[in-house]
mmCIF file of C-alpha atoms and ligand atoms in Angstrom:
data_model
loop_
_atom_site.group_PDB
_atom_site.id
_atom_site.type_symbol
_atom_site.label_atom_id
_atom_site.label_comp_id
_atom_site.label_asym_id
_atom_site.label_seq_id
_atom_site.Cartn_x
_atom_site.Cartn_y
_atom_site.Cartn_z
ATOM 1 C CA MET A 1 0.131 -0.046 0.353
ATOM 2 C CA SER A 2 1.477 3.330 -0.899
ATOM 3 C CA ILE A 3 1.192 6.243 1.554
ATOM 4 C CA LEU A 4 -1.071 8.989 0.537
ATOM 5 C CA THR A 5 -1.454 11.358 3.279
ATOM 6 C CA ALA A 6 0.749 13.403 5.611
ATOM 7 C CA ALA A 7 -0.970 11.490 8.719
ATOM 8 C CA ASP A 8 -0.001 8.221 7.041
ATOM 9 C CA PHE A 9 3.746 9.135 6.663
ATOM 10 C CA LEU A 10 3.680 10.569 10.258
ATOM 11 C CA SER A 11 3.257 7.895 12.568
ATOM 12 C CA THR A 12 4.608 8.554 15.876
ATOM 13 C CA GLU A 13 7.914 6.519 15.400
ATOM 14 C CA VAL A 14 8.746 8.792 12.325
ATOM 15 C CA ARG A 15 7.702 12.115 14.549
ATOM 16 C CA ARG A 16 9.782 10.999 17.482
ATOM 17 C CA HIS A 17 12.707 9.824 15.469
ATOM 18 C CA VAL A 18 12.952 12.921 13.237
ATOM 19 C CA GLU A 19 12.658 15.447 15.982
ATOM 20 C CA ALA A 20 14.878 14.003 17.507
ATOM 21 C CA ALA A 21 17.353 14.269 15.025
ATOM 22 C CA ILE A 22 16.729 17.827 14.705
ATOM 23 C CA GLY A 23 17.587 18.389 18.529
ATOM 24 C CA GLU A 24 20.753 16.488 17.944
ATOM 25 C CA ALA A 25 21.753 18.702 14.743
ATOM 26 C CA GLU A 26 20.932 21.790 16.746
ATOM 27 C CA ARG A 27 23.508 20.929 19.313
ATOM 28 C CA LEU A 28 26.416 21.615 17.321
ATOM 29 C CA THR A 29 25.059 24.821 15.415
ATOM 30 C CA SER A 30 23.218 28.240 15.778
ATOM 31 C CA GLY A 31 21.115 26.890 12.207
ATOM 32 C CA GLU A 32 17.333 26.011 12.711
ATOM 33 C CA ILE A 33 16.021 22.959 10.729
ATOM 34 C CA ARG A 34 12.552 22.338 10.461
ATOM 35 C CA VAL A 35 10.695 19.565 8.532
ATOM 36 C CA HIS A 36 6.990 20.495 7.034
ATOM 37 C CA LEU A 37 4.727 17.929 5.487
ATOM 38 C CA GLU A 38 1.461 17.848 3.438
ATOM 39 C CA ASP A 39 -0.260 15.578 1.329
ATOM 40 C CA GLN A 40 -0.064 17.393 -2.102
ATOM 41 C CA CYS A 41 1.525 20.394 -3.155
ATOM 42 C CA PRO A 42 -0.625 22.882 -4.844
ATOM 43 C CA GLU A 43 2.019 24.656 -6.678
ATOM 44 C CA ASP A 44 5.547 24.777 -8.238
ATOM 45 C CA VAL A 45 7.240 22.574 -5.112
ATOM 46 C CA LEU A 46 10.113 25.395 -4.682
ATOM 47 C CA ASP A 47 7.773 28.363 -4.987
ATOM 48 C CA HIS A 48 5.850 26.598 -2.316
ATOM 49 C CA ALA A 49 8.353 25.734 -0.063
ATOM 50 C CA ALA A 50 9.710 29.321 -0.380
ATOM 51 C CA PHE A 51 6.005 30.396 0.365
ATOM 52 C CA LEU A 52 6.013 28.053 3.635
ATOM 53 C CA PHE A 53 9.323 29.280 4.970
ATOM 54 C CA SER A 54 8.077 32.343 5.138
ATOM 55 C CA GLU A 55 4.808 31.394 6.596
ATOM 56 C CA LEU A 56 6.657 29.746 9.297
ATOM 57 C CA GLY A 57 8.547 32.766 10.138
ATOM 58 C CA MET A 58 11.730 30.687 8.990
ATOM 59 C CA GLN A 59 13.545 34.007 8.192
ATOM 60 C CA ARG A 60 13.746 35.215 11.761
ATOM 61 C CA THR A 61 16.996 33.898 12.650
ATOM 62 C CA ARG A 62 19.761 35.922 13.715
ATOM 63 C CA GLU A 63 22.362 34.503 10.997
ATOM 64 C CA ARG A 64 19.800 33.812 8.452
ATOM 65 C CA ASN A 65 20.472 30.163 8.805
ATOM 66 C CA GLY A 66 17.207 28.465 8.935
ATOM 67 C CA VAL A 67 16.905 25.214 6.408
ATOM 68 C CA LEU A 68 13.245 23.812 5.448
ATOM 69 C CA ILE A 69 12.883 20.223 4.447
ATOM 70 C CA TYR A 70 9.473 19.997 2.607
ATOM 71 C CA VAL A 71 7.837 16.640 1.837
ATOM 72 C CA SER A 72 4.358 16.393 -0.438
ATOM 73 C CA VAL A 73 3.595 12.872 0.423
ATOM 74 C CA ALA A 74 1.316 11.897 -2.292
ATOM 75 C CA ASP A 75 2.699 13.163 -5.159
ATOM 76 C CA HIS A 76 6.230 12.932 -3.813
ATOM 77 C CA GLY A 77 7.192 16.679 -3.588
ATOM 78 C CA LEU A 78 10.589 17.336 -1.965
ATOM 79 C CA ALA A 79 12.264 20.488 -1.733
ATOM 80 C CA VAL A 80 15.249 21.567 0.568
ATOM 81 C CA LEU A 81 15.263 25.199 1.452
ATOM 82 C CA GLY A 82 18.105 27.446 3.175
ATOM 83 C CA ASP A 83 17.697 31.089 3.918
ATOM 84 C CA ALA A 84 20.096 33.865 2.479
ATOM 85 C CA GLY A 85 23.016 33.124 5.405
ATOM 86 C CA ILE A 86 23.633 29.241 4.501
ATOM 87 C CA ASN A 87 22.519 29.538 0.979
ATOM 88 C CA ALA A 88 25.641 31.999 0.790
ATOM 89 C CA VAL A 89 28.163 29.415 1.623
ATOM 90 C CA VAL A 90 27.110 26.225 0.963
ATOM 91 C CA PRO A 91 28.113 24.932 -2.531
ATOM 92 C CA ALA A 92 25.318 24.591 -5.337
ATOM 93 C CA GLY A 93 25.308 20.600 -5.339
ATOM 94 C CA PHE A 94 24.419 20.470 -1.553
ATOM 95 C CA TRP A 95 21.066 20.728 -1.437
ATOM 96 C CA ASN A 96 20.830 18.338 -4.182
ATOM 97 C CA ASP A 97 22.644 15.598 -2.542
ATOM 98 C CA VAL A 98 20.200 16.065 0.470
ATOM 99 C CA LEU A 99 17.254 15.774 -1.924
ATOM 100 C CA ASP A 100 18.731 12.476 -3.517
ATOM 101 C CA LEU A 101 19.579 10.848 0.180
ATOM 102 C CA LEU A 102 15.662 11.611 0.972
ATOM 103 C CA ARG A 103 14.472 10.166 -2.511
ATOM 104 C CA ASN A 104 16.704 6.932 -2.154
ATOM 105 C CA ALA A 105 15.386 6.504 1.327
ATOM 106 C CA PHE A 106 11.841 7.403 0.363
ATOM 107 C CA ARG A 107 12.045 4.642 -2.337
ATOM 108 C CA GLU A 108 12.831 2.256 -0.003
ATOM 109 C CA GLY A 109 9.926 3.079 2.580
ATOM 110 C CA ARG A 110 12.833 4.318 5.034
ATOM 111 C CA HIS A 111 11.058 7.528 5.554
ATOM 112 C CA ALA A 112 12.129 8.119 9.173
ATOM 113 C CA GLU A 113 15.888 7.215 8.507
ATOM 114 C CA GLY A 114 15.618 9.285 5.453
ATOM 115 C CA LEU A 115 14.749 12.449 7.106
ATOM 116 C CA SER A 116 16.483 11.994 10.145
ATOM 117 C CA ALA A 117 19.757 11.597 7.830
ATOM 118 C CA ALA A 118 18.997 14.714 5.698
ATOM 119 C CA VAL A 119 17.962 16.452 9.069
ATOM 120 C CA LEU A 120 21.711 15.204 10.274
ATOM 121 C CA ARG A 121 23.308 15.883 6.643
ATOM 122 C CA VAL A 122 22.130 19.635 6.856
ATOM 123 C CA GLY A 123 23.238 19.851 10.381
ATOM 124 C CA GLU A 124 26.696 18.775 9.808
ATOM 125 C CA LYS A 125 27.056 21.840 7.049
ATOM 126 C CA LEU A 126 25.164 24.717 9.151
ATOM 127 C CA ALA A 127 27.648 23.415 12.157
ATOM 128 C CA ALA A 128 30.886 23.922 9.967
ATOM 129 C CA HIS A 129 29.460 27.586 9.300
ATOM 130 C CA PHE A 130 27.540 28.261 11.869
ATOM 131 C CA PRO A 131 28.725 26.710 15.212
ATOM 132 C CA ARG A 132 26.492 26.895 18.064
ATOM 133 C CA ARG A 133 27.360 30.224 20.129
ATOM 134 C CA ALA A 134 27.146 30.283 23.838
ATOM 135 C CA ASP A 135 24.034 32.382 23.738
ATOM 136 C CA ASP A 136 21.755 29.796 21.525
ATOM 137 C CA ARG A 137 18.129 29.775 21.645
ATOM 138 C CA ASP A 138 16.011 27.432 19.988
ATOM 139 C CA GLU A 139 14.715 29.988 17.389
ATOM 140 C CA LEU A 140 12.213 27.727 15.709
ATOM 141 C CA PRO A 141 10.549 24.944 17.129
ATOM 142 C CA ASN A 142 12.126 21.140 16.327
ATOM 143 C CA THR A 143 8.741 19.881 15.823
ATOM 144 C CA ILE A 144 7.582 18.663 12.635
ATOM 145 C CA SER A 145 4.592 20.936 11.168
ATOM 146 C CA THR A 146 2.090 19.521 8.697
ATOM 147 C CA SER A 147 -0.426 21.517 6.493
HETATM 148 CA CA1 CA B 201 19.417 27.372 17.832
HETATM 149 CA CA1 CA B 202 15.002 24.619 16.640
#
């Protein structure tokens, strides 16, 4: 049976696994990672991810280093979008590498592992450029959001 809704995709186990990965990744960086899931993407996936980025207030980080991982479950939409601070320092292919990692894992039904691995990969990249600071705050919630 294929998974068609964000609710099916987001079992308690997946949620717990991925939210733990976000917390772990953010221990090493001032960057902020969010995961957003929905059933279907209503428009071009990158445009929609940019819309959500703003809708979720992800531009409100001190160092402009928020990263959104977006998945639309039924139509297999994927986007990984970084704010200006992180975008300025990652190599062009990096976001595509993260997308490949997600695609490969989802194809094999490894949702929790794929999302967690993507979160940790992004976290490593953030940590290399934006180490965690002594006065770090959790600027964006680590919980998976849905719409
Ligand atoms: Ca933080
Ligand atoms: Ca956070």
